[in-house]
Coordinates of N, CA and C in Angstrom, one line a residue:
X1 N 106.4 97.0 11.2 CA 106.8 98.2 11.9 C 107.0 97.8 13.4
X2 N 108.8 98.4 14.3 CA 108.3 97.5 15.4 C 108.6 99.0 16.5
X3 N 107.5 98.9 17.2 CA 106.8 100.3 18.0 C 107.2 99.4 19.3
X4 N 108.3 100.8 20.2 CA 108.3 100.7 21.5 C 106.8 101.3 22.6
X5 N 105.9 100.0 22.9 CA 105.4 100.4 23.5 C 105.3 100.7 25.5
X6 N 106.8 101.0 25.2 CA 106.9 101.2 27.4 C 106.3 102.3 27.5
X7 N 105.4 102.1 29.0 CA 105.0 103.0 29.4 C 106.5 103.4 30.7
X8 N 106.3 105.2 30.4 CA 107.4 105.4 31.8 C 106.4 106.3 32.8
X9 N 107.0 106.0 34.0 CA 105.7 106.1 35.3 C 107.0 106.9 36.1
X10 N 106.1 108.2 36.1 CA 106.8 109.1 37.1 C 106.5 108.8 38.7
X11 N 107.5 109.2 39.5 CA 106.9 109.1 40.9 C 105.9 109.1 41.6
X12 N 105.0 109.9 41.1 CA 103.6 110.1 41.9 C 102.9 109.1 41.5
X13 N 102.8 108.3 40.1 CA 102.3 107.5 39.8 C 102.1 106.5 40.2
X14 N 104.4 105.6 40.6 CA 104.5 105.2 41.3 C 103.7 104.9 42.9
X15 N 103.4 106.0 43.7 CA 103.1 106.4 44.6 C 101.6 105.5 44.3
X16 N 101.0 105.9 43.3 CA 99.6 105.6 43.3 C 99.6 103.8 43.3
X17 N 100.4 103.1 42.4 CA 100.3 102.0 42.1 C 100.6 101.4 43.5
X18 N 101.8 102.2 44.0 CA 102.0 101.6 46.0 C 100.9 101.8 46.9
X19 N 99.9 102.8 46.4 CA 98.5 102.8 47.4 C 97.8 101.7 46.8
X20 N 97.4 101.6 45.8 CA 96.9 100.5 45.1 C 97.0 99.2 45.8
X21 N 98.5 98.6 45.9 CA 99.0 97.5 46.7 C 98.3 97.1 47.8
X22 N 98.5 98.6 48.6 CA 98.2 98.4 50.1 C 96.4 98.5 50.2
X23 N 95.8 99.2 49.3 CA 94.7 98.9 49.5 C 93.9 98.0 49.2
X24 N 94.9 96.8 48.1 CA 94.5 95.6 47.5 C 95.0 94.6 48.6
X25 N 95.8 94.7 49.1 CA 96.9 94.0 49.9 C 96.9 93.9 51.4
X26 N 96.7 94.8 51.9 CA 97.1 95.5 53.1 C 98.6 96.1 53.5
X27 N 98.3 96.3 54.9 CA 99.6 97.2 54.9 C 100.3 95.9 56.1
X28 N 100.7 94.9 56.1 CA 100.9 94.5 57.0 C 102.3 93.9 56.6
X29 N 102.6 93.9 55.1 CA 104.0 94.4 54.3 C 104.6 95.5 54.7
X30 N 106.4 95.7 55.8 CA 106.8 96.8 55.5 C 107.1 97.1 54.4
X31 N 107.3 96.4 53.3 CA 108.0 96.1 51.8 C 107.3 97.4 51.3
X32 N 106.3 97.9 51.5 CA 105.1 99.1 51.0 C 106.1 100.0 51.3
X33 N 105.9 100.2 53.1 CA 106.3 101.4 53.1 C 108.3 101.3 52.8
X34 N 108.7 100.8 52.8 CA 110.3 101.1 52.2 C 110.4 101.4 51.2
X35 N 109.7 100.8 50.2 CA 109.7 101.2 48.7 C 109.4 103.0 48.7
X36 N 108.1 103.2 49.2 CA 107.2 104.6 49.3 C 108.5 105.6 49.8
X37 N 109.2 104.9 50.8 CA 109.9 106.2 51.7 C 111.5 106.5 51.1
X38 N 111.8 105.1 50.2 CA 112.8 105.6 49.3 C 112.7 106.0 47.9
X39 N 111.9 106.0 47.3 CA 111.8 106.2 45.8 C 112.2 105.3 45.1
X40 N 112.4 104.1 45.1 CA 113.0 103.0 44.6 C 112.3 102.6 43.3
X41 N 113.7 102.6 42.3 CA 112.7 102.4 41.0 C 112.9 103.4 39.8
X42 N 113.5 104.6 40.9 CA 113.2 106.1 39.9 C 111.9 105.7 38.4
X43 N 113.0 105.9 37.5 CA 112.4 105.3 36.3 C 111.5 104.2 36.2
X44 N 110.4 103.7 36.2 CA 109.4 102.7 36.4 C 109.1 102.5 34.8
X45 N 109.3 101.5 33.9 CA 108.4 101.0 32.4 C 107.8 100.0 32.7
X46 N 106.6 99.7 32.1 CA 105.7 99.0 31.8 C 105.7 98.6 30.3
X47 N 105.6 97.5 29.7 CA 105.6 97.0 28.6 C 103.9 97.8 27.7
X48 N 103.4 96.8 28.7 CA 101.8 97.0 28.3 C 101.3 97.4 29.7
X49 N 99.9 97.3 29.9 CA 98.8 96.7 31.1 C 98.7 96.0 32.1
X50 N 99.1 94.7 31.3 CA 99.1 93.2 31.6 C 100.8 93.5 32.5
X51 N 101.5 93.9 32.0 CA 103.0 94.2 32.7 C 103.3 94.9 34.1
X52 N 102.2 96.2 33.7 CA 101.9 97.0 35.2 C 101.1 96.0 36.3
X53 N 100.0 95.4 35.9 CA 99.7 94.7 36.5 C 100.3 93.7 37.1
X54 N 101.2 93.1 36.5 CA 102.4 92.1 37.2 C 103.3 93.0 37.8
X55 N 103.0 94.3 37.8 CA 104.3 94.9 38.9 C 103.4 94.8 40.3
X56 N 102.0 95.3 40.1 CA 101.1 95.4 41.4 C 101.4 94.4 41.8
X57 N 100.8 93.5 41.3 CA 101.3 91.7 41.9 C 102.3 91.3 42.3
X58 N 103.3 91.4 41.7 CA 104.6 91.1 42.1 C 105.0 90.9 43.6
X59 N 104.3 91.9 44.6 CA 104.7 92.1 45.7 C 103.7 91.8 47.2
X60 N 103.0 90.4 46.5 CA 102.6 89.7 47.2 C 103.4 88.8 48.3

Protein backbone atom coordinates (compact mmCIF):
# COMPACT_ATOMS: atom_id res chain seq x y z
CA UNK A 1 0.00 0.00 0.00
CA UNK A 2 1.70 3.25 -0.95
CA UNK A 3 0.49 6.21 1.59
CA UNK A 4 1.24 9.88 0.95
CA UNK A 5 2.73 10.81 3.96
CA UNK A 6 3.26 15.06 3.39
CA UNK A 7 2.73 16.94 6.08
CA UNK A 8 1.09 20.58 4.85
CA UNK A 9 2.13 23.57 7.18
CA UNK A 10 -0.14 26.44 7.21
CA UNK A 11 1.44 29.93 7.84
CA UNK A 12 1.44 30.29 11.39
CA UNK A 13 3.20 27.15 11.61
CA UNK A 14 5.46 28.36 9.19
CA UNK A 15 5.88 31.32 11.42
CA UNK A 16 6.75 28.99 14.28
CA UNK A 17 9.45 26.86 12.48
CA UNK A 18 11.02 30.74 11.48
CA UNK A 19 11.07 31.45 15.35
CA UNK A 20 12.50 28.20 15.82
CA UNK A 21 15.44 29.16 13.36
CA UNK A 22 16.19 32.35 14.99
CA UNK A 23 16.09 31.07 18.26
CA UNK A 24 18.29 28.08 17.25
CA UNK A 25 20.29 30.35 15.06
CA UNK A 26 20.13 33.84 15.78
CA UNK A 27 18.85 36.63 14.12
CA UNK A 28 21.94 38.00 12.57
CA UNK A 29 20.42 36.32 9.17
CA UNK A 30 18.23 38.93 7.30
CA UNK A 31 17.19 35.66 5.33
CA UNK A 32 14.64 35.23 8.73
CA UNK A 33 13.19 38.19 8.50
CA UNK A 34 12.42 38.32 4.51
CA UNK A 35 11.07 35.04 4.48
CA UNK A 36 8.69 36.07 7.81
CA UNK A 37 7.63 39.44 6.14
CA UNK A 38 6.79 37.89 2.79
CA UNK A 39 5.06 34.67 3.31
CA UNK A 40 7.30 32.79 1.09
CA UNK A 41 6.46 29.27 0.58
CA UNK A 42 2.63 29.56 0.89
CA UNK A 43 2.02 25.86 0.81
CA UNK A 44 5.01 24.32 3.04
CA UNK A 45 5.11 19.85 2.86
CA UNK A 46 7.17 17.93 4.78
CA UNK A 47 7.75 14.41 3.78
CA UNK A 48 8.31 13.05 7.34
CA UNK A 49 10.22 14.75 10.63
CA UNK A 50 13.45 14.10 9.50
CA UNK A 51 12.39 16.43 6.30
CA UNK A 52 10.98 19.38 8.51
CA UNK A 53 13.91 19.17 10.25
CA UNK A 54 16.12 19.64 7.13
CA UNK A 55 13.87 22.61 6.28
CA UNK A 56 14.94 24.24 9.87
CA UNK A 57 18.48 23.43 8.85
CA UNK A 58 18.57 24.28 5.63
CA UNK A 59 18.97 27.96 6.39
CA UNK A 60 22.11 27.92 8.07
Amino acid sequence: MNMDLTFYIRPEQYVEILEWCIENFGKSNSTWMLLANNDIGGELYFKNEEDAMAFKLRWL
